[in-house]
Amino acid sequence: MDKPVCLIDTTSDGKLCVQQSAVQILQKIEQPVVVVAVVGLYRTGKSYLMNRLAGKQTGFALGSTIESKTKGIWMWCVPHPAKKETTLVLLDTEGLGDVDKGDSKHDTKIFSLAVLLSSTIVLNSRGTIDNRAIEEMQYVTELTEYIKIKSPDEVVDDSEFVKFFPSFIWAVRDFTLQRNINGKDATDDEYLEFALKLKLGNSVQVMNYNLPRECIRKYFTSRKCFTFPFPTNPDNVSYLETLDPAEISKHFLEVTDCFSRFIFDHSQVKNLKDGHKVTGRVLGHLAKTYVDTISSGAVPCLENAVIALSTIENEAALQEGLEVYQSGMEKLKKSFPLELNEITSEHQCFNLMATQTFMNRSFRDSDGKFLTSLEEAIRHQFDRYLSDNEKASEEKCESLMSVLSDPMTERINEGFYARAGGYDLFCRDLEDIVNQYNLLAYKEVKIAEVLDKFLQQKAALTTAILQADDKLTENERRICEERERAVLLEQEIKAQEERQRQLEEKMEIEQQNNEERLRQVIQKMEDEMFLQQQETKLAMESKLREQTVLMEKGFQEKANSMAQEIEELKRKNAQVEERTSRSFAQMIADQERRNAQNMEVLRQRHQQQMHAINRRPRPRSGCCIQ
């Protein structure tokens, strides 16, 4: 994108809506995305920081008046400067506190969407982080009213938000104070933590003072602060985007560069609940889901959004996997006919590629519904390709047989064999045809069946020539007739045995595919389990740090409450892990059951064919055609 576009706008009746043109841009981004959103009061210079992150001087509208320029949420997608194969998505939000809006809830909705969509949220303010600045962040205290982790019917401790909320950066603009705490120089981060320090006491005044600070500490475990000096002469601030770098404070530029490097190096790829990486395409789905929910008057629910998105993504993953298989096999089809081991080998390769493609995109296919659909679709497609290959082989074999037997046909039409000794001449010619055919068609899957069909077609002619040969005695004719029947029977058995061999080869490949697919399923489940454990681990570490701080500062009651939260988190995590383990065990069992059923179908076909072969009487040696 060479410039930003509006992602979320406001309709004439005040409702939020997603711009389809922006969603279409996101749908083309298959890479993981790092999403950085900036929020804050209007006219505080948010857009300048986002332009710098985009590596541009201009882009997001800065404006030079008291009127708020940015409306809704604007998006700019650029290649990530530090992470390969990753896209940086910058979201510039509508300024909070704009008097023209006249709707305080609108600001909270914008702030909530920024939290829901981003992996890093930047709070931009001016002056200092004083009590007034924190009180202006009442949107933080209202987050639990506008965001739910699970369905409204399920009670969830708001402390679980720490698992899913973005990292938090407070950018303080036009900062002029000395960062001095208790007579000692302090870093930006120490300054932030000092500003978020709680007061002891239980009065209403103290509780109101502590509430926004507690929310920031509780919801945003990763916190960072940058203090920016005045960028230039106050008269030039309104024209910051057009100023020559020489006219901008060197210290301001240094802090801006430091801020940008931190974003590039430390902002993580956006993850869904349970750790699934978000691509641009998924981000577009999320934006639409959340905005539609808010516009309907409901509260966005992380769990419901993930469930809805998993269905969309799993269906797309199924189609993507099937397309990988079909694309490879369609190219292979151009070379039909092929030997069976060649087509089964390529099928195995493309099958595993398709399964891996599905695994890479799918998530929460806990009952294996979509994977099963993929397996069945590929199995059906493979049978069709085998059939197409057999048809191509049959056509090639029949064409070859026609060319080889044309001279014999001409001789038959000329009556060449209708004489004494004609039967021996016919047998020699027929044997030559069979030998040449076997030599030229030895790679073909239909070699035996086409030969069997050819010999069956020539059976009546062979008998007629035999009976017309006056050189043979009646006893010799009877012996030859038995030999001819033996030839036909032997060739029929060869055709059946060849089909049997092909089925056994297919069974072997299917067994290998089953084993590899099961390995991929187990790996996928282990990866998902690991991501869940990482989420809980980070949340636990955050709560333990916060508990330590509370105890050190004398907030024993709050520390005790935090200890209860930690125990509750452990209990819920144990329940989740147990449910997940049961689900995974069931999924593996289902996969093994499906594999066993598929193999049993093939085994039954194998037994039926073996039974048919064994029931056939074995021909005696000494046939006319060897």
XYZ file of C-alpha atoms in Angstrom:
626
model
C 0.000 0.000 0.000
C 1.374 3.389 -0.997
C -1.032 5.201 1.300
C -3.473 4.496 4.151
C -7.119 3.568 3.592
C -10.108 3.688 5.894
C -10.702 0.318 7.553
C -13.561 1.216 9.917
C -15.847 4.159 9.243
C -18.993 5.616 10.803
C -22.329 5.585 8.991
C -24.714 8.525 8.911
C -26.659 7.065 11.839
C -23.512 6.827 13.946
C -22.870 3.081 13.607
C -19.439 1.671 12.852
C -18.929 -0.186 9.585
C -16.043 -1.961 7.886
C -14.933 -0.730 4.476
C -15.043 -3.687 2.088
C -12.241 -2.252 -0.051
C -9.917 -2.373 2.967
C -10.981 -5.947 3.799
C -10.184 -6.950 0.209
C -6.659 -5.612 0.686
C -6.266 -7.658 3.874
C -7.634 -10.798 2.209
C -4.685 -10.769 -0.182
C -2.169 -10.806 2.691
C -1.340 -14.432 3.501
C 1.591 -13.466 5.737
C 1.364 -13.151 9.535
C 0.731 -9.578 10.633
C 2.150 -7.410 13.391
C -0.640 -4.956 14.181
C 0.246 -1.649 15.842
C -2.623 0.651 16.802
C -2.305 4.164 18.196
C -4.981 5.696 20.424
C -5.249 8.918 22.380
C -6.855 12.324 22.553
C -7.358 14.087 19.253
C -4.751 16.563 18.033
C -1.897 14.972 19.992
C 0.234 13.907 17.032
C -0.710 10.235 16.772
C -0.553 10.189 12.993
C 3.041 11.483 12.896
C 4.299 8.449 14.834
C 2.435 6.057 12.552
C 3.862 7.718 9.451
C 7.350 7.245 10.867
C 6.639 3.564 11.508
C 5.578 3.288 7.855
C 8.910 4.835 6.895
C 7.173 7.860 5.379
C 7.004 11.556 6.105
C 3.357 11.778 5.116
C 0.471 9.365 4.812
C -1.864 9.419 7.781
C -3.483 12.864 7.955
C -1.902 15.094 10.594
C -4.026 18.181 10.210
C -3.076 21.667 11.337
C -6.214 22.848 13.085
C -8.143 21.992 16.210
C -10.440 19.820 14.103
C -9.826 16.056 14.340
C -8.587 14.771 10.965
C -8.756 11.008 11.453
C -12.264 9.534 11.554
C -12.871 5.909 12.433
C -9.797 3.685 12.059
C -7.383 3.999 9.135
C -5.061 1.234 8.027
C -1.670 1.147 6.328
C -0.052 -2.215 5.442
C 3.687 -2.208 4.720
C 6.409 -4.881 4.619
C 7.807 -5.392 8.112
C 11.281 -3.812 8.196
C 12.723 -6.339 10.668
C 10.709 -9.578 10.318
C 10.901 -11.535 7.076
C 7.683 -12.708 5.450
C 5.663 -10.561 7.856
C 3.434 -7.571 7.203
C 3.263 -4.548 9.495
C -0.292 -3.257 9.799
C -0.589 0.242 11.234
C -3.935 1.416 12.616
C -4.453 5.102 13.233
C -7.575 5.629 15.309
C -9.968 8.505 15.569
C -8.928 10.944 18.268
C -10.633 10.391 21.594
C -12.456 13.221 23.327
C -13.489 15.089 20.178
C -16.234 17.474 21.280
C -17.907 17.290 17.869
C -18.871 13.664 18.322
C -21.100 14.126 21.332
C -21.026 10.364 22.012
C -18.738 9.123 24.769
C -19.575 5.493 23.992
C -18.229 5.953 20.472
C -14.754 6.613 21.902
C -14.902 3.473 24.031
C -15.915 1.417 20.992
C -12.966 2.791 18.993
C -10.602 2.094 21.892
C -12.002 -1.434 22.326
C -11.573 -2.204 18.622
C -7.978 -0.995 18.771
C -7.352 -3.398 21.665
C -9.130 -6.280 19.926
C -7.296 -5.895 16.621
C -3.760 -4.993 17.679
C -0.763 -6.883 18.979
C 0.733 -3.597 20.270
C -1.301 -0.598 21.318
C 0.307 2.818 21.614
C -1.334 5.339 23.916
C -0.363 8.808 22.770
C -0.704 11.792 25.149
C 0.834 15.177 25.779
C 2.560 16.721 28.751
C 2.956 14.273 31.625
C 1.476 11.068 32.980
C -0.343 12.761 35.804
C -3.630 11.939 37.459
C -5.569 13.907 34.874
C -3.933 12.008 32.002
C -4.769 8.685 33.640
C -8.329 9.750 34.467
C -8.783 10.612 30.792
C -8.108 6.954 30.138
C -11.451 5.899 31.595
C -11.825 3.790 28.430
C -9.510 1.234 30.052
C -11.889 0.832 32.965
C -14.780 0.195 30.568
C -13.063 -2.494 28.507
C -14.751 -5.390 30.305
C -18.133 -3.909 29.380
C -17.212 -3.895 25.686
C -15.110 -7.053 25.418
C -15.932 -10.536 26.659
C -13.635 -13.544 26.644
C -16.423 -16.109 26.570
C -20.162 -16.031 26.044
C -22.110 -13.723 28.385
C -23.655 -16.748 30.098
C -20.240 -17.942 31.290
C -18.668 -16.044 34.159
C -14.984 -15.297 33.533
C -12.595 -13.414 35.788
C -11.551 -10.213 34.012
C -7.984 -10.965 35.057
C -7.908 -13.447 32.156
C -7.772 -10.506 29.747
C -4.047 -10.486 30.359
C -3.775 -13.570 28.138
C -5.225 -11.910 25.086
C -4.589 -8.173 25.281
C -1.814 -6.460 23.296
C 1.430 -5.101 24.666
C 1.104 -1.507 25.857
C 3.262 1.518 25.024
C 2.643 4.979 26.477
C 4.079 7.680 24.247
C 4.250 10.990 26.134
C 4.653 13.927 23.743
C 6.026 17.390 24.560
C 7.510 16.103 27.797
C 9.454 18.801 29.666
C 9.829 17.497 33.232
C 12.897 15.976 34.835
C 12.422 12.253 35.350
C 13.378 12.330 38.995
C 11.844 10.002 41.599
C 12.799 10.375 45.250
C 15.894 12.342 44.282
C 17.114 9.764 41.730
C 17.088 9.859 37.955
C 14.529 7.448 36.520
C 14.099 5.772 33.162
C 10.993 6.217 31.052
C 9.711 2.811 32.175
C 10.320 3.620 35.838
C 8.470 6.891 35.319
C 5.480 4.973 33.918
C 5.436 2.463 36.772
C 5.687 5.312 39.274
C 2.690 7.011 37.638
C 0.749 3.734 37.867
C 1.583 3.224 41.541
C -1.453 2.549 43.706
C -2.455 4.381 46.887
C -3.145 2.676 50.161
C -6.630 3.049 51.597
C -10.237 2.055 51.049
C -11.947 5.425 50.664
C -14.008 6.196 47.576
C -11.450 8.785 46.539
C -8.582 6.280 46.766
C -10.584 3.600 44.949
C -11.399 6.001 42.112
C -7.720 6.982 41.969
C -6.580 3.352 41.831
C -9.194 1.981 39.405
C -7.693 3.073 36.033
C -4.198 2.241 37.283
C -5.285 -1.212 38.409
C -6.913 -1.841 35.038
C -3.784 -0.873 33.119
C -1.623 -3.024 35.391
C -4.048 -5.946 35.209
C -4.810 -5.951 31.502
C -1.450 -4.982 30.004
C 1.398 -7.078 31.342
C 3.956 -5.794 28.851
C 4.339 -2.052 29.428
C 6.781 0.403 27.896
C 7.117 4.195 27.979
C 8.746 6.774 25.717
C 8.933 10.479 26.589
C 9.299 12.775 23.574
C 10.578 16.337 23.889
C 9.091 19.206 21.886
C 9.840 18.395 18.232
C 10.394 21.961 17.091
C 9.463 25.564 17.636
C 5.827 25.696 18.846
C 4.904 27.764 15.811
C 6.029 24.936 13.507
C 4.400 22.009 15.278
C 1.310 22.167 13.077
C 3.512 21.675 9.998
C 5.652 18.868 11.354
C 5.211 16.598 8.349
C 6.554 19.196 5.911
C 9.511 20.387 7.984
C 13.068 19.721 6.933
C 14.756 17.271 9.371
C 17.222 20.035 10.210
C 14.333 22.057 11.670
C 13.306 19.227 14.010
C 14.889 18.669 17.418
C 17.717 16.143 17.251
C 16.649 14.698 20.603
C 13.089 14.297 19.330
C 14.317 12.437 16.259
C 16.485 10.182 18.439
C 13.552 9.265 20.651
C 11.388 8.705 17.574
C 14.004 6.368 16.101
C 14.300 4.528 19.402
C 10.507 4.185 19.552
C 10.390 2.834 15.993
C 13.196 0.327 16.586
C 11.461 -0.945 19.697
C 8.215 -1.444 17.785
C 10.006 -3.255 14.968
C 12.066 -5.491 17.265
C 9.596 -6.270 20.051
C 6.053 -6.041 18.685
C 4.819 -9.585 18.170
C 2.682 -11.138 15.464
C -1.002 -10.844 16.326
C -2.314 -14.081 17.841
C -5.793 -15.380 18.426
C -6.884 -17.038 21.621
C -4.953 -20.335 21.823
C -2.026 -18.832 19.944
C -3.107 -19.151 16.303
C -1.152 -16.621 14.215
C -3.234 -13.971 12.483
C -2.690 -13.276 8.784
C -3.992 -10.254 6.933
C -6.889 -12.346 5.715
C -7.792 -13.390 9.257
C -7.447 -9.798 10.485
C -10.038 -8.737 7.909
C -12.444 -11.403 9.193
C -11.838 -10.307 12.781
C -12.462 -6.638 11.990
C -15.750 -7.444 10.297
C -16.842 -9.829 13.067
C -16.104 -7.357 15.868
C -17.594 -4.335 14.106
C -20.756 -6.188 13.091
C -21.164 -7.367 16.683
C -20.722 -3.864 18.110
C -23.046 -2.331 15.513
C -25.740 -4.854 16.450
C -25.577 -3.649 20.043
C -23.906 -6.811 21.336
C -20.536 -7.197 23.049
C -17.635 -8.719 21.069
C -16.712 -12.105 22.485
C -13.215 -13.453 21.865
C -14.331 -17.063 22.152
C -17.262 -16.658 19.749
C -15.086 -14.773 17.267
C -12.498 -17.546 17.326
C -15.171 -20.233 16.872
C -16.723 -18.399 13.908
C -13.317 -17.706 12.424
C -12.167 -21.298 12.874
C -15.110 -22.487 10.783
C -14.259 -20.015 8.016
C -10.554 -20.827 8.127
C -11.033 -24.591 8.356
C -13.332 -24.588 5.340
C -10.777 -22.490 3.469
C -7.965 -24.769 4.690
C -9.856 -27.779 3.358
C -10.255 -26.157 -0.061
C -6.651 -24.960 -0.074
C -5.381 -28.442 0.769
C -7.584 -30.020 -1.904
C -6.363 -27.478 -4.471
C -2.745 -28.367 -3.658
C -3.523 -32.033 -4.287
C -5.564 -31.420 -7.426
C -3.023 -28.988 -8.884
C -0.220 -31.514 -8.561
C -2.270 -34.443 -9.842
C -3.686 -32.465 -12.787
C -0.136 -31.718 -13.948
C 0.693 -35.400 -13.515
C -2.430 -36.340 -15.478
C -0.926 -34.751 -18.582
C 1.645 -37.579 -18.568
C -0.930 -40.395 -18.281
C -0.667 -43.314 -18.676
C 1.942 -43.987 -15.978
C 3.126 -47.003 -14.064
C 1.141 -47.622 -10.917
C 4.110 -47.119 -8.578
C 4.781 -43.748 -10.192
C 1.241 -42.449 -9.838
C 0.881 -43.797 -6.291
C 4.207 -42.248 -5.315
C 3.122 -38.848 -6.646
C -0.287 -39.260 -4.992
C 1.428 -39.892 -1.685
C 3.587 -36.784 -2.085
C 0.694 -34.494 -3.021
C -1.544 -36.041 -0.359
C 0.964 -35.233 2.373
C 1.488 -31.730 0.942
C -2.272 -31.185 0.995
C -2.536 -32.395 4.585
C 0.335 -30.147 5.665
C -1.247 -27.193 3.875
C -4.478 -27.896 5.726
C -2.643 -28.198 9.051
C -0.820 -24.902 8.533
C -4.052 -22.954 8.083
C -6.593 -24.858 10.146
C -7.148 -24.497 13.861
C -9.599 -25.816 16.403
C -10.647 -28.706 14.181
C -10.962 -30.577 17.452
C -13.362 -33.237 16.181
C -11.402 -33.763 12.975
C -14.458 -32.909 10.882
C -12.605 -30.880 8.264
C -9.558 -33.145 8.141
C -11.868 -36.105 7.575
C -13.576 -34.237 4.731
C -10.173 -33.565 3.181
C -9.182 -37.233 3.472
C -12.424 -38.398 1.861
C -12.179 -35.831 -0.941
C -8.580 -36.831 -1.712
C -9.450 -40.530 -1.604
C -12.295 -39.922 -4.049
C -10.028 -37.836 -6.286
C -7.295 -40.490 -6.193
C -9.742 -43.179 -7.304
C -10.770 -40.926 -10.178
C -7.157 -40.322 -11.200
C -6.458 -44.059 -11.022
C -9.479 -44.623 -13.245
C -8.301 -41.938 -15.692
C -4.833 -43.493 -15.754
C -6.306 -46.940 -16.391
C -8.424 -45.587 -19.241
C -5.393 -43.914 -20.781
C -3.388 -47.129 -20.359
C -6.191 -49.212 -21.845
C -6.430 -46.910 -24.867
C -2.668 -47.057 -25.362
C -2.579 -50.858 -25.018
C -5.511 -51.336 -27.384
C -3.927 -48.995 -29.911
C -0.655 -50.906 -29.683
C -2.439 -54.225 -29.988
C -4.327 -52.958 -33.019
C -1.099 -51.935 -34.769
C 0.614 -55.211 -33.938
C -2.338 -57.366 -35.042
C -3.134 -55.487 -38.260
C -0.949 -57.797 -40.415
C -2.677 -60.836 -38.916
C -6.055 -59.268 -39.625
C -5.104 -58.756 -43.257
C -4.003 -62.386 -43.529
C -7.261 -63.518 -41.972
C -9.226 -61.430 -44.476
C -7.162 -62.914 -47.298
C -7.851 -66.483 -46.018
C -4.155 -67.084 -45.410
C -4.793 -69.457 -42.493
C -7.592 -71.405 -44.159
C -5.411 -74.276 -45.317
C -3.559 -77.341 -44.101
C -1.011 -76.273 -41.464
C -2.786 -72.919 -41.120
C -3.316 -73.425 -37.393
C 0.445 -73.630 -36.684
C 1.038 -70.520 -38.802
C -1.710 -68.712 -36.891
C -0.264 -69.769 -33.521
C 3.219 -68.562 -34.484
C 1.886 -65.187 -35.649
C -0.246 -64.863 -32.544
C 2.706 -65.721 -30.325
C 4.817 -63.078 -32.100
C 2.094 -60.482 -31.499
C 1.859 -61.390 -27.800
C 5.634 -61.302 -27.346
C 5.974 -57.908 -29.033
C 3.010 -56.571 -27.067
C 4.455 -57.725 -23.721
C 7.810 -56.221 -24.657
C 6.396 -52.811 -25.618
C 3.609 -52.529 -23.038
C 5.369 -53.970 -20.003
C 4.976 -50.725 -18.012
C 1.254 -50.382 -18.593
C -1.237 -51.048 -15.783
C -3.708 -52.533 -18.270
C -1.249 -54.794 -20.086
C -2.730 -58.047 -18.775
C -6.408 -57.097 -19.087
C -6.102 -55.820 -22.664
C -4.218 -58.978 -23.662
C -6.864 -61.098 -21.976
C -9.574 -59.211 -23.855
C -7.687 -59.622 -27.155
C -7.253 -63.356 -26.718
C -10.904 -63.761 -25.734
C -11.901 -61.934 -28.910
C -9.673 -64.222 -31.000
C -10.939 -67.423 -29.307
C -13.723 -68.099 -31.788
C -11.405 -67.397 -34.732
C -8.735 -69.668 -33.277
C -11.259 -72.497 -32.944
C -12.453 -71.988 -36.520
C -8.924 -72.104 -37.929
C -8.162 -75.162 -35.793
C -11.226 -76.994 -37.041
C -10.469 -76.077 -40.672
C -6.896 -77.394 -40.570
C -7.006 -80.744 -42.423
C -3.438 -81.515 -41.440
C -4.495 -82.204 -37.826
C -6.079 -85.386 -36.589
C -9.157 -85.332 -34.407
C -7.071 -86.177 -31.363
C -4.612 -83.369 -32.134
C -7.530 -80.942 -32.494
C -8.881 -81.995 -29.088
C -5.442 -81.489 -27.498
C -5.109 -78.067 -29.112
C -8.571 -77.042 -27.935
C -7.596 -77.892 -24.382
C -4.442 -75.887 -24.805
C -6.411 -72.894 -26.092
C -8.743 -73.034 -23.107
C -5.687 -73.225 -20.843
C -4.190 -70.172 -22.566
C -7.334 -68.146 -22.019
C -7.624 -69.252 -18.410
C -3.990 -68.507 -17.692
C -4.236 -65.043 -19.157
C -7.435 -64.345 -17.227
C -5.679 -65.366 -14.004
C -2.708 -63.143 -14.891
C -5.079 -60.192 -15.310
C -6.648 -60.918 -11.928
C -3.258 -61.293 -10.286
C -2.145 -57.987 -11.770
C -5.224 -56.282 -10.331
C -4.403 -57.944 -7.040
C -0.838 -56.664 -7.119
C -2.043 -53.148 -7.862
C -4.479 -53.281 -4.960
C -1.707 -54.465 -2.614
C 0.467 -51.574 -3.761
C -2.390 -49.159 -3.106
C -2.892 -50.668 0.352
C 0.769 -50.167 1.184
C 0.692 -46.521 0.103
C -2.557 -45.949 2.013
C -1.009 -47.404 5.159
C 1.993 -45.083 4.803
C -0.331 -42.116 4.262
C -2.336 -43.042 7.340
C 0.783 -43.200 9.489
C 2.104 -39.868 8.221
C -1.302 -38.187 8.581
C -1.568 -39.409 12.153
C 1.909 -38.053 12.854
C 0.863 -34.648 11.490
C -2.323 -34.670 13.575
C -0.358 -35.448 16.741
C 2.190 -32.735 15.938
C -0.594 -30.215 15.324
C -2.251 -31.061 18.634
C 1.046 -30.847 20.514
C 1.707 -27.427 18.967
C -1.736 -26.176 19.974
C -1.288 -27.533 23.489
C 2.091 -25.792 23.728
C 0.573 -22.464 22.662
C -2.158 -22.805 25.295
C 0.464 -23.539 27.936
C 2.510 -20.514 26.827
C -0.543 -18.270 27.165
C -1.137 -19.494 30.690
C 2.547 -19.278 31.580
C 2.766 -15.627 30.507
C -0.437 -14.791 32.379
C 0.827 -16.580 35.485
C 4.195 -14.823 35.383
C 2.455 -11.471 35.020
C 0.225 -12.094 38.018
C 3.143 -13.288 40.128
C 5.095 -10.121 39.307
C 2.106 -7.981 40.166
C 1.564 -9.885 43.408
C 5.210 -9.298 44.388
C 4.884 -5.566 43.735
C 1.673 -5.362 45.753
C 3.268 -7.127 48.710
C 6.350 -4.897 48.565
C 4.185 -1.756 48.529
C 2.067 -2.901 51.480
C -1.099 -3.872 49.612
C -1.500 -7.122 51.498
C -5.226 -7.415 50.853
C -4.782 -6.907 47.102
C -1.831 -9.319 47.134
C -4.029 -11.925 48.809
C -6.711 -11.322 46.201
C -4.091 -11.739 43.497
C -3.008 -15.021 45.100
C -6.605 -16.235 44.813
C -6.646 -15.205 41.153
C -3.449 -17.174 40.589
C -4.899 -20.271 42.211
C -8.103 -19.879 40.216
C -6.064 -19.514 37.026
C -4.152 -22.693 37.888
C -7.390 -24.549 38.514
C -9.004 -23.393 35.281
C -5.848 -24.117 33.346
C -5.770 -27.655 34.743
C -9.383 -28.109 33.645
C -8.632 -26.753 30.169
C -5.591 -29.004 29.792
C -7.610 -32.015 30.916
C -10.425 -31.223 28.456
C -7.918 -30.577 25.696
C -6.073 -33.823 26.420
C -9.339 -35.764 26.302
C -10.282 -34.024 23.081
C -6.907 -34.772 21.527
C -7.039 -38.407 22.670
C -10.504 -38.757 21.145
C -9.347 -37.126 17.908
C -6.398 -39.523 17.639
C -8.674 -42.475 18.383
C -11.122 -41.292 15.712
C -8.285 -40.896 13.228
C -6.997 -44.396 13.968
C -10.544 -45.774 13.670
C -11.023 -44.115 10.257
C -7.652 -45.418 9.112
C -8.566 -48.927 10.256
C -11.943 -48.748 8.471
C -10.337 -47.620 5.222
C -7.746 -50.380 5.405
C -10.439 -52.933 6.207
C -12.329 -51.981 3.034
C -9.154 -52.520 1.009
C -8.411 -55.797 2.807
C -11.890 -57.123 2.052
C -11.455 -56.273 -1.615
C -8.084 -58.022 -1.472
C -9.613 -61.144 0.066
C -12.400 -61.224 -2.494
C -9.936 -61.007 -5.341
C -7.708 -63.666 -3.786
C -10.719 -65.924 -3.347
C -11.692 -65.445 -6.987
C -8.142 -66.288 -8.120
C -7.868 -69.358 -5.914
C -11.194 -70.704 -7.138
C -9.932 -70.688 -10.700
C -8.542 -74.036 -11.943
C -4.846 -73.713 -12.713
C -4.018 -74.282 -16.402
C -1.805 -77.128 -17.502
C 1.510 -76.294 -19.116
C 2.208 -76.714 -22.832
C -0.095 -73.999 -24.180
C 0.026 -72.787 -27.752
C 1.116 -69.319 -26.599
C 3.818 -69.006 -23.955
